[in-house]
Short mmCIF file of C-alpha atoms and ligand atoms in Angstrom, two decimals:
data_model
loop_
_atom_site.label_atom_id
_atom_site.label_comp_id
_atom_site.label_asym_id
_atom_site.label_seq_id
_atom_site.Cartn_x
_atom_site.Cartn_y
_atom_site.Cartn_z
CA MET A 1 -13.84 -3.15 -27.49
CA ARG A 2 -12.72 0.10 -25.92
CA VAL A 3 -13.81 0.33 -22.21
CA ALA A 4 -13.61 3.29 -19.76
CA MET A 5 -13.86 2.31 -16.18
CA ILE A 6 -14.90 5.19 -13.91
CA GLY A 7 -13.80 4.65 -10.36
CA THR A 8 -10.67 2.35 -9.86
CA GLY A 9 -11.38 0.95 -6.51
CA TYR A 10 -11.86 -2.75 -5.67
CA VAL A 11 -14.55 -3.22 -8.21
CA GLY A 12 -13.28 -0.84 -10.91
CA LEU A 13 -9.68 -2.06 -10.85
CA VAL A 14 -10.56 -5.64 -10.73
CA SER A 15 -13.14 -5.35 -13.54
CA GLY A 16 -10.92 -3.20 -15.58
CA VAL A 17 -7.90 -5.55 -15.34
CA CYS A 18 -10.13 -8.54 -16.19
CA PHE A 19 -11.71 -6.88 -19.15
CA ALA A 20 -8.10 -6.06 -20.32
CA ASP A 21 -7.22 -9.76 -19.90
CA PHE A 22 -10.20 -10.66 -21.97
CA GLY A 23 -8.50 -8.72 -24.77
CA HIS A 24 -10.34 -5.34 -24.67
CA ASP A 25 -8.55 -1.97 -24.39
CA VAL A 26 -9.35 -0.52 -21.01
CA VAL A 27 -8.61 2.94 -19.45
CA CYS A 28 -9.27 3.03 -15.70
CA VAL A 29 -10.17 6.51 -14.43
CA ASP A 30 -9.99 7.74 -10.75
CA LYS A 31 -10.50 11.08 -9.09
CA ASP A 32 -7.86 10.23 -6.59
CA PRO A 33 -4.46 11.31 -8.07
CA ASP A 34 -2.42 9.19 -5.47
CA LYS A 35 -4.23 5.96 -6.58
CA ILE A 36 -3.49 6.67 -10.23
CA ALA A 37 0.09 7.57 -9.46
CA VAL A 38 0.57 4.35 -7.53
CA LEU A 39 -0.89 2.37 -10.58
CA ASN A 40 1.25 4.32 -13.10
CA ASN A 41 4.34 3.55 -11.08
CA GLY A 42 3.66 -0.17 -11.28
CA GLY A 43 2.09 -0.47 -7.85
CA VAL A 44 -1.44 -1.66 -6.85
CA PRO A 45 -3.24 0.47 -4.12
CA ILE A 46 -5.20 -2.46 -2.56
CA PHE A 47 -4.32 -5.89 -1.49
CA GLU A 48 -6.12 -8.54 -3.55
CA PRO A 49 -4.50 -11.91 -4.32
CA GLY A 50 -3.23 -12.01 -7.80
CA LEU A 51 -4.10 -8.47 -8.76
CA ALA A 52 -0.61 -6.96 -9.08
CA ASP A 53 0.62 -9.63 -11.43
CA LEU A 54 -2.46 -9.35 -13.66
CA VAL A 55 -2.17 -5.53 -13.72
CA ALA A 56 1.45 -5.76 -14.65
CA LYS A 57 0.81 -8.22 -17.38
CA ASN A 58 -1.90 -6.12 -19.05
CA VAL A 59 -0.10 -2.93 -18.74
CA ARG A 60 2.80 -4.47 -20.49
CA ALA A 61 0.45 -5.82 -23.20
CA ARG A 62 -0.69 -2.27 -23.56
CA HIS A 63 -4.38 -3.25 -22.89
CA LEU A 64 -4.68 -1.36 -19.63
CA THR A 65 -3.92 2.31 -18.76
CA PHE A 66 -4.67 4.60 -15.94
CA THR A 67 -5.66 8.29 -15.79
CA THR A 68 -7.36 10.93 -13.75
CA GLU A 69 -8.84 12.42 -16.91
CA THR A 70 -12.32 11.21 -17.65
CA ARG A 71 -12.47 13.08 -21.07
CA ASP A 72 -9.77 10.99 -22.78
CA ALA A 73 -11.13 7.67 -21.44
CA VAL A 74 -14.81 8.38 -22.36
CA LYS A 75 -14.49 9.93 -25.74
CA ASN A 76 -13.16 6.86 -27.48
CA ALA A 77 -15.03 4.22 -25.48
CA ASP A 78 -17.69 1.82 -26.68
CA ALA A 79 -18.69 1.13 -23.05
CA VAL A 80 -18.18 3.29 -20.12
CA PHE A 81 -18.62 1.53 -16.60
CA ILE A 82 -19.64 3.43 -13.54
CA ALA A 83 -17.83 1.72 -10.61
CA VAL A 84 -17.80 4.40 -8.05
CA GLY A 85 -18.73 3.91 -4.36
CA THR A 86 -22.33 4.00 -3.10
CA PRO A 87 -21.85 4.23 0.62
CA SER A 88 -24.72 4.57 3.13
CA ARG A 89 -25.99 8.01 3.32
CA ARG A 90 -25.39 9.44 6.76
CA GLY A 91 -28.48 9.24 8.92
CA ASP A 92 -31.08 7.40 6.82
CA GLY A 93 -29.35 4.16 5.44
CA HIS A 94 -30.18 5.10 1.82
CA ALA A 95 -27.46 4.52 -0.81
CA ASP A 96 -25.54 7.77 -1.37
CA LEU A 97 -25.83 8.15 -5.12
CA SER A 98 -24.05 11.46 -5.42
CA TYR A 99 -20.83 9.86 -6.77
CA VAL A 100 -22.78 7.96 -9.40
CA TYR A 101 -24.78 11.06 -10.51
CA ALA A 102 -21.62 13.16 -10.62
CA ALA A 103 -19.92 10.51 -12.74
CA ALA A 104 -22.97 10.31 -15.08
CA GLU A 105 -22.94 14.09 -15.61
CA GLU A 106 -19.17 14.12 -16.27
CA ILE A 107 -19.35 11.18 -18.71
CA ALA A 108 -22.24 12.85 -20.62
CA GLY A 109 -19.92 15.75 -21.43
CA PHE A 110 -17.54 13.66 -23.39
CA MET A 111 -19.54 10.88 -25.04
CA ASP A 112 -18.96 10.65 -28.83
CA GLY A 113 -20.61 8.10 -31.00
CA TYR A 114 -22.90 5.32 -29.66
CA THR A 115 -21.88 4.57 -26.17
CA VAL A 116 -23.21 2.02 -23.57
CA VAL A 117 -23.04 3.51 -20.04
CA VAL A 118 -22.98 0.62 -17.59
CA THR A 119 -23.68 0.91 -13.87
CA LYS A 120 -21.55 -1.62 -12.11
CA SER A 121 -21.84 0.18 -8.82
CA THR A 122 -24.53 -1.38 -6.59
CA VAL A 123 -27.48 0.98 -6.94
CA PRO A 124 -31.14 1.12 -5.94
CA VAL A 125 -33.96 0.33 -8.31
CA GLY A 126 -34.53 3.32 -10.64
CA THR A 127 -30.89 4.61 -10.60
CA GLY A 128 -30.52 3.65 -14.16
CA ASP A 129 -33.47 5.86 -15.08
CA ALA A 130 -31.94 8.69 -13.16
CA VAL A 131 -28.60 8.27 -14.96
CA GLU A 132 -30.31 8.31 -18.27
CA ALA A 133 -32.11 11.47 -17.34
CA ILE A 134 -28.96 13.13 -16.18
CA ILE A 135 -27.22 12.36 -19.47
CA CYS A 136 -30.33 13.60 -21.54
CA LYS A 137 -30.27 16.79 -19.51
CA ALA A 138 -26.54 17.38 -19.91
CA ARG A 139 -26.59 16.52 -23.59
CA PRO A 140 -29.96 17.39 -25.27
CA ASP A 141 -28.34 16.39 -28.47
CA LEU A 142 -28.19 12.69 -27.51
CA LYS A 143 -31.15 10.32 -27.69
CA PRO A 144 -31.39 7.22 -25.46
CA GLY A 145 -31.60 4.13 -27.58
CA GLU A 146 -29.87 5.77 -30.47
CA ASP A 147 -26.80 7.59 -29.26
CA PHE A 148 -26.41 5.84 -25.97
CA ASP A 149 -27.99 3.30 -23.61
CA VAL A 150 -27.89 2.84 -19.86
CA VAL A 151 -27.34 -0.66 -18.75
CA SER A 152 -27.38 -2.30 -15.24
CA ASN A 153 -24.58 -4.73 -14.80
CA PRO A 154 -24.15 -5.47 -11.02
CA GLU A 155 -21.01 -6.99 -9.77
CA PHE A 156 -20.92 -10.09 -7.58
CA LEU A 157 -17.16 -10.46 -6.95
CA ARG A 158 -15.87 -11.22 -3.39
CA GLU A 159 -12.91 -9.47 -2.18
CA GLY A 160 -10.12 -11.97 -1.59
CA ALA A 161 -11.33 -14.02 -4.48
CA ALA A 162 -12.14 -11.12 -6.85
CA ILE A 163 -10.23 -12.21 -10.00
CA GLU A 164 -11.40 -15.69 -9.90
CA ASP A 165 -15.04 -14.57 -9.31
CA PHE A 166 -14.86 -11.99 -12.15
CA LYS A 167 -13.39 -14.48 -14.68
CA ARG A 168 -15.42 -17.49 -13.61
CA PRO A 169 -18.75 -16.12 -12.18
CA ASP A 170 -21.78 -18.14 -11.29
CA ARG A 171 -23.67 -15.77 -13.55
CA VAL A 172 -23.56 -12.34 -15.35
CA VAL A 173 -26.63 -10.14 -14.94
CA VAL A 174 -27.41 -7.59 -17.70
CA GLY A 175 -30.28 -5.23 -17.41
CA THR A 176 -31.51 -3.43 -20.49
CA ASP A 177 -34.17 -3.51 -23.15
CA SER A 178 -31.90 -2.31 -25.90
CA GLU A 179 -30.84 -5.02 -28.41
CA LYS A 180 -27.90 -2.82 -29.41
CA ALA A 181 -26.65 -2.51 -25.84
CA ARG A 182 -26.97 -6.25 -25.32
CA ALA A 183 -24.78 -6.87 -28.34
CA VAL A 184 -22.05 -4.64 -26.78
CA MET A 185 -22.38 -6.51 -23.50
CA ARG A 186 -22.18 -9.87 -25.23
CA SER A 187 -18.95 -8.83 -26.91
CA LEU A 188 -17.54 -7.50 -23.60
CA TYR A 189 -18.30 -10.86 -21.85
CA ARG A 190 -17.58 -13.10 -24.86
CA PRO A 191 -14.99 -15.19 -23.11
CA LEU A 192 -17.55 -16.10 -20.50
CA PHE A 193 -20.12 -17.03 -23.19
CA ILE A 194 -17.62 -19.53 -24.54
CA ASN A 195 -17.30 -20.88 -20.89
CA GLU A 196 -21.06 -21.32 -20.97
CA THR A 197 -21.50 -18.97 -17.96
CA PRO A 198 -25.21 -18.23 -17.52
CA ILE A 199 -26.01 -14.68 -18.60
CA VAL A 200 -29.20 -13.40 -17.13
CA PHE A 201 -30.65 -10.71 -19.64
CA THR A 202 -33.38 -8.84 -17.96
CA ASP A 203 -34.78 -5.23 -17.64
CA ARG A 204 -32.88 -2.63 -15.89
CA ARG A 205 -34.95 -2.33 -12.81
CA THR A 206 -34.97 -6.16 -12.27
CA SER A 207 -31.24 -6.26 -12.67
CA GLU A 208 -30.71 -3.49 -10.01
CA LEU A 209 -32.96 -5.41 -7.61
CA ILE A 210 -31.15 -8.76 -8.27
CA LYS A 211 -28.00 -7.37 -6.72
CA TYR A 212 -29.66 -6.24 -3.53
CA ALA A 213 -31.86 -9.40 -3.32
CA GLY A 214 -28.71 -11.50 -3.53
CA ASN A 215 -26.77 -9.61 -0.87
CA ALA A 216 -29.80 -9.54 1.44
CA PHE A 217 -30.31 -13.27 1.03
CA LEU A 218 -26.66 -13.93 1.81
CA ALA A 219 -26.74 -11.64 4.88
CA THR A 220 -29.87 -13.49 6.16
CA LYS A 221 -28.12 -16.86 5.81
CA ILE A 222 -25.18 -15.69 7.88
CA THR A 223 -27.59 -14.06 10.47
CA PHE A 224 -29.69 -17.26 10.64
CA ILE A 225 -26.76 -19.44 11.52
CA ASN A 226 -25.44 -16.87 14.00
CA GLU A 227 -28.80 -16.93 15.87
CA MET A 228 -28.78 -20.80 15.68
CA ALA A 229 -25.25 -20.66 17.28
CA ASP A 230 -26.75 -18.67 20.24
CA LEU A 231 -29.44 -21.37 20.60
CA CYS A 232 -26.86 -24.14 20.47
CA GLU A 233 -24.90 -22.53 23.32
CA LYS A 234 -28.17 -22.42 25.41
CA VAL A 235 -29.16 -26.00 24.75
CA GLY A 236 -25.75 -27.69 24.45
CA ALA A 237 -25.82 -28.30 20.75
CA ASN A 238 -23.01 -27.81 18.14
CA VAL A 239 -23.65 -25.20 15.51
CA GLN A 240 -21.03 -26.55 13.09
CA GLU A 241 -22.79 -29.93 13.05
CA VAL A 242 -26.20 -28.17 12.62
CA SER A 243 -24.60 -26.32 9.64
CA ARG A 244 -23.45 -29.57 8.09
CA GLY A 245 -26.60 -31.30 8.82
CA ILE A 246 -28.72 -28.69 7.13
CA GLY A 247 -26.05 -27.60 4.51
CA LEU A 248 -26.08 -31.07 2.88
CA ASP A 249 -29.62 -30.41 1.86
CA GLY A 250 -29.32 -29.21 -1.71
CA ARG A 251 -32.20 -26.83 -1.07
CA ILE A 252 -30.23 -25.03 1.57
CA GLY A 253 -26.55 -25.41 0.56
CA LYS A 254 -23.33 -25.33 2.58
CA LYS A 255 -21.99 -21.94 1.93
CA PHE A 256 -22.63 -18.92 4.35
CA LEU A 257 -23.53 -21.08 7.16
CA HIS A 258 -20.44 -20.48 9.26
CA ALA A 259 -21.32 -19.06 12.72
CA GLY A 260 -19.13 -16.04 13.58
CA PRO A 261 -19.04 -12.43 14.84
CA GLY A 262 -21.60 -11.10 12.28
CA TYR A 263 -21.21 -9.90 8.73
CA GLY A 264 -19.16 -6.84 7.83
CA GLY A 265 -17.42 -5.46 4.77
CA SER A 266 -18.09 -2.79 2.20
CA CYS A 267 -21.27 -4.39 0.90
CA PHE A 268 -23.63 -6.41 3.08
CA PRO A 269 -24.08 -3.74 5.85
CA LYS A 270 -24.82 -0.92 3.49
CA ASP A 271 -26.80 -2.89 0.92
CA THR A 272 -29.13 -4.49 3.51
CA LEU A 273 -29.69 -0.99 4.93
CA ALA A 274 -30.37 0.39 1.50
CA VAL A 275 -32.82 -2.29 0.32
CA VAL A 276 -34.80 -1.90 3.60
CA ARG A 277 -35.13 1.82 2.86
CA THR A 278 -36.08 1.22 -0.73
CA ALA A 279 -38.76 -1.32 0.42
CA GLN A 280 -40.10 0.96 3.14
CA GLU A 281 -40.52 3.79 0.66
CA ALA A 282 -42.21 1.49 -1.87
CA GLY A 283 -44.72 0.47 0.85
CA ALA A 284 -43.52 -3.21 0.65
CA PRO A 285 -41.44 -3.49 3.79
CA LEU A 286 -38.79 -6.23 4.03
CA LYS A 287 -39.39 -7.32 7.69
CA ILE A 288 -37.05 -10.21 7.45
CA ILE A 289 -34.14 -8.06 6.30
CA GLU A 290 -34.97 -5.40 8.95
CA ALA A 291 -34.51 -8.19 11.57
CA VAL A 292 -31.33 -9.19 9.93
CA VAL A 293 -29.85 -5.77 10.15
CA ALA A 294 -30.81 -5.40 13.76
CA VAL A 295 -29.61 -8.86 14.84
CA ASN A 296 -26.28 -8.38 13.01
CA GLU A 297 -25.76 -5.00 14.69
CA ALA A 298 -26.29 -6.57 18.17
CA ARG A 299 -24.20 -9.44 17.52
CA LYS A 300 -20.88 -7.49 17.50
CA GLU A 301 -21.61 -6.23 20.94
CA LYS A 302 -22.35 -9.75 21.99
CA MET A 303 -19.10 -10.89 20.79
CA ALA A 304 -17.29 -8.29 22.91
CA ASP A 305 -19.40 -9.67 25.91
CA LYS A 306 -18.05 -13.12 25.08
CA VAL A 307 -14.54 -11.81 25.46
CA VAL A 308 -15.27 -9.99 28.61
CA GLU A 309 -16.82 -13.23 29.98
CA GLY A 310 -13.73 -15.17 28.91
CA VAL A 311 -11.50 -13.08 31.05
CA GLY A 312 -13.65 -13.35 34.09
CA GLY A 313 -16.32 -10.65 33.68
CA ASP A 314 -14.11 -7.48 33.64
CA VAL A 315 -11.59 -6.42 31.05
CA SER A 316 -10.37 -3.25 32.87
CA GLY A 317 -6.64 -3.19 32.92
CA LYS A 318 -6.43 -6.49 31.01
CA THR A 319 -4.35 -6.85 27.84
CA ILE A 320 -6.29 -8.60 25.02
CA ALA A 321 -4.50 -9.83 21.90
CA VAL A 322 -6.57 -9.58 18.77
CA LEU A 323 -5.69 -11.71 15.83
CA GLY A 324 -7.31 -10.55 12.51
CA LEU A 325 -8.84 -7.07 11.86
CA ALA A 326 -9.99 -7.13 8.18
CA PHE A 327 -13.63 -8.08 7.76
CA LYS A 328 -12.65 -11.40 6.24
CA PRO A 329 -9.26 -13.07 5.28
CA ASN A 330 -7.32 -12.22 2.09
CA THR A 331 -8.29 -8.50 2.14
CA ASP A 332 -7.11 -5.32 3.64
CA ASP A 333 -10.58 -3.99 3.66
CA MET A 334 -11.61 -2.71 7.14
CA ARG A 335 -15.02 -1.26 6.13
CA GLU A 336 -17.64 -2.29 8.72
CA SER A 337 -15.29 -4.97 10.08
CA PRO A 338 -16.87 -6.58 13.21
CA ALA A 339 -13.38 -6.07 14.75
CA ILE A 340 -13.99 -2.29 14.98
CA ALA A 341 -17.16 -2.70 17.17
CA ILE A 342 -15.65 -5.40 19.22
CA ILE A 343 -12.33 -3.50 19.96
CA ASN A 344 -14.25 -0.23 20.68
CA LYS A 345 -16.37 -2.01 23.28
CA LEU A 346 -13.37 -3.68 24.89
CA THR A 347 -11.36 -0.46 24.93
CA ALA A 348 -14.34 1.40 26.46
CA GLY A 349 -14.38 -1.32 29.18
CA GLY A 350 -10.78 -0.48 29.99
CA ALA A 351 -8.93 -3.08 27.98
CA ASN A 352 -5.53 -2.59 26.37
CA ILE A 353 -5.64 -3.93 22.99
CA ARG A 354 -2.70 -5.52 20.95
CA ALA A 355 -3.56 -6.33 17.40
CA TYR A 356 -2.07 -8.07 14.34
CA ASP A 357 -3.43 -8.47 10.90
CA PRO A 358 -1.37 -9.69 7.96
CA GLU A 359 -2.72 -7.10 5.58
CA ALA A 360 -5.17 -4.61 7.02
CA MET A 361 -3.05 -2.75 9.76
CA ASP A 362 -2.49 0.29 7.62
CA GLU A 363 -6.27 0.67 7.09
CA ALA A 364 -6.90 -0.30 10.73
CA LYS A 365 -4.66 2.50 11.95
CA GLN A 366 -6.93 5.11 10.39
CA ILE A 367 -10.02 3.70 12.30
CA LEU A 368 -8.57 2.47 15.49
CA PRO A 369 -5.36 4.78 16.08
CA GLU A 370 -5.31 4.10 19.91
CA ILE A 371 -4.46 0.44 19.93
CA THR A 372 -1.12 -1.23 19.74
CA TYR A 373 -0.13 -2.81 16.42
CA CYS A 374 2.28 -5.81 16.40
CA GLU A 375 4.65 -7.36 13.95
CA ASN A 376 3.23 -10.90 13.99
CA ALA A 377 0.86 -13.14 15.86
CA TYR A 378 3.23 -14.32 18.44
CA ASN A 379 4.51 -10.83 19.25
CA CYS A 380 0.85 -9.84 19.65
CA ILE A 381 0.05 -12.50 22.09
CA ASP A 382 3.27 -11.95 24.21
CA GLY A 383 2.22 -10.89 27.71
CA ALA A 384 -1.64 -10.87 26.89
CA ASP A 385 -4.30 -12.00 29.39
CA ALA A 386 -6.42 -13.53 26.69
CA MET A 387 -6.33 -13.86 22.79
CA VAL A 388 -9.26 -13.36 20.45
CA ILE A 389 -9.33 -14.55 16.85
CA ILE A 390 -11.57 -12.30 14.86
CA THR A 391 -10.52 -12.98 11.24
CA GLU A 392 -9.66 -16.49 10.13
CA TRP A 393 -6.47 -15.75 8.10
CA ASP A 394 -4.76 -19.15 7.21
CA GLN A 395 -1.74 -18.22 9.26
CA PHE A 396 -3.80 -18.34 12.37
CA ARG A 397 -5.06 -21.79 11.66
CA ALA A 398 -1.86 -23.62 12.55
CA LEU A 399 -0.40 -21.70 15.49
CA ASP A 400 2.24 -23.37 17.75
CA PHE A 401 0.20 -23.72 21.00
CA THR A 402 3.16 -24.62 23.09
CA ARG A 403 4.64 -21.30 22.22
CA VAL A 404 1.31 -19.45 22.48
CA LYS A 405 0.80 -20.87 26.04
CA ALA A 406 4.24 -19.81 27.11
CA LEU A 407 3.63 -16.29 25.76
CA LEU A 408 0.26 -15.68 27.14
CA ASN A 409 -0.16 -14.58 30.76
CA THR A 410 -3.20 -16.80 31.16
CA PRO A 411 -4.15 -19.38 28.58
CA VAL A 412 -7.47 -18.04 27.41
CA LEU A 413 -8.47 -18.26 23.76
CA ILE A 414 -11.67 -16.76 22.34
CA ASP A 415 -12.14 -18.08 18.89
CA LEU A 416 -14.85 -16.18 17.10
CA ARG A 417 -14.40 -18.07 13.85
CA ASN A 418 -14.49 -21.66 15.21
CA ILE A 419 -11.09 -22.56 13.65
CA TYR A 420 -9.81 -24.83 16.39
CA ASN A 421 -11.21 -27.95 17.99
CA PRO A 422 -12.56 -27.44 21.58
CA VAL A 423 -11.57 -30.90 22.69
CA SER A 424 -7.91 -30.44 21.58
CA MET A 425 -7.63 -27.01 22.94
CA ALA A 426 -8.88 -28.07 26.45
CA ARG A 427 -6.51 -30.95 26.36
CA GLN A 428 -3.61 -28.47 25.78
CA GLY A 429 -4.80 -26.58 28.86
CA PHE A 430 -6.66 -23.62 27.28
CA LYS A 431 -9.81 -22.06 28.48
CA TYR A 432 -11.17 -22.20 25.05
CA ILE A 433 -14.38 -20.27 24.02
CA SER A 434 -15.85 -20.45 20.55
CA VAL A 435 -19.21 -19.82 18.85
CA GLY A 436 -22.21 -22.14 19.33
CA ARG A 437 -20.17 -25.15 20.36
CA PRO A 438 -20.04 -26.94 23.70
CA GLN A 439 -16.86 -25.90 25.59
N1 NAD B 501 -15.97 -4.06 -2.88
C1 NAD B 501 -16.70 -5.12 -3.26
O1 NAD B 501 -16.45 -6.25 -2.84
C2 NAD B 501 -17.93 -4.86 -4.11
C3 NAD B 501 -18.57 -6.01 -4.79
C4 NAD B 501 -19.64 -5.81 -5.51
C5 NAD B 501 -20.09 -4.58 -5.72
N2 NAD B 501 -19.58 -3.42 -5.08
C6 NAD B 501 -20.15 -2.20 -5.42
O2 NAD B 501 -19.17 -1.48 -6.40
C7 NAD B 501 -19.17 -0.19 -6.13
C8 NAD B 501 -17.75 0.34 -5.92
O3 NAD B 501 -17.31 -0.29 -4.77
P1 NAD B 501 -15.78 -0.37 -4.39
O4 NAD B 501 -15.54 -1.25 -3.18
O5 NAD B 501 -14.91 -0.63 -5.64
O6 NAD B 501 -15.47 1.19 -3.98
P2 NAD B 501 -14.15 1.95 -3.75
O7 NAD B 501 -14.39 3.00 -2.74
O8 NAD B 501 -13.07 1.00 -3.43
O9 NAD B 501 -13.79 2.65 -5.14
C9 NAD B 501 -14.54 3.77 -5.66
C10 NAD B 501 -13.56 4.60 -6.32
O10 NAD B 501 -14.32 5.49 -7.23
C11 NAD B 501 -13.50 6.69 -7.42
N3 NAD B 501 -14.34 7.87 -7.71
C12 NAD B 501 -15.41 8.35 -7.20
N4 NAD B 501 -16.08 9.28 -8.06
C13 NAD B 501 -15.36 9.29 -9.09
C14 NAD B 501 -15.50 9.94 -10.34
N5 NAD B 501 -16.49 10.83 -10.62
N6 NAD B 501 -14.53 9.78 -11.29
C15 NAD B 501 -13.60 8.89 -11.12
N7 NAD B 501 -13.40 8.03 -9.94
C16 NAD B 501 -14.31 8.38 -9.03
C17 NAD B 501 -13.00 6.92 -5.86
O11 NAD B 501 -11.91 7.71 -5.75
C18 NAD B 501 -12.66 5.55 -5.49
O12 NAD B 501 -11.37 5.21 -5.84
C19 NAD B 501 -20.02 0.13 -4.92
O13 NAD B 501 -21.43 0.48 -5.38
C20 NAD B 501 -20.07 -1.31 -4.32
O14 NAD B 501 -21.32 -1.51 -3.51
C21 NAD B 501 -18.46 -3.60 -4.37
#
């Protein structure tokens, strides 16, 4: 099949290269000429494990090309994916659909022969209807159901494990009532059919809502265990053992039960807000998700307070070493990372921040230009009054604490990801503060 991928960001590039690896001919389009230039020169504009090799392999096999020209990509395509951003609209939390609508209008101009237009971007219920209407308006000569279909196919990949998630997903969701479009989607995902990946065929609106319901549920799970961690701190219980104790119950499950500094990233914050807005407007408010959004927002501030407490109640003039800036390990994505709010609050309190992240520092410099960036973890800790682990990169899991203790001014470690053992840290002479565990 011939595929056009409109938008070559995290989702578009990963989806495009994986479809190419399935054997389809894929053209990835992006408006950003710098991104396309990097890709055409053999580079990859984002950090994602395994991505550079897979891109190189499929470019060599001539299954994958990159362009800024929508026309060439769309006119020959059997399926055109819309994988552009849907950030929060300023002020009201709604998903900003302007990129999706602009892409739909542009695609319409170049469609030739039966085309399936697929929204892979996360979009509110009813967006597929709007995309269809935009195409009909731009091209009155085309009839939905005959010349084209608009299908919802939300993406569930996780940054940091994106290729594995795309190629071995828990499920694929396809929303359309058109048999013709289903046949195209079946062909596109044929390797997954062979693997017996469950494919959920449903209508377009249900498919759109499945994506938001999924993210809202996961955000709720994280927020639930974070609140439990606060309770554990008050009553002298251990949240890690609570997680294990409840997670072994098959109805609950172990994943997303790690207490920490709150969820961030490019999806959960904006998607929870967007579904809250959709629900309010539909007259069926999601009170639980509204609470999740508020609790998570407050959590980041609370984590900054934990650091302040750790250094004796006042960070003014203190040097704080921050390990990890990305919203999670194995990505350079800084969007809505809890590190931003935590660092901003500490800086406002007069702290000097030294920071190190293995991949996210270029991104971080755009958002947090005033802090000091370091070459590695040890260089970051050197001379600091306390260190804080915000992102649990593997390289922070086995630090040499004899060296760490020698480098720190005072042996204070605030571990917001619970990666170390409180007893062993205390034995090594650290003031060790973690999340929801007895000190
Ligand atoms: N990042 C994730 O982990 C993830 C996971 C699942 C779903 N999603 C959803 O996928 C969508 C894309 O997210 P992302 O993280 O890949 O965004 P991104 O910002 O990394 O990439 C979007 C790209 O689209 C390009 N673009 C915008 N308008 C265009 C147009 N008209 N023509 C061509 N290119 C255009 C931008 O230049 C940008 O490179 C969002 O709706 C997001 O919610 C993201």
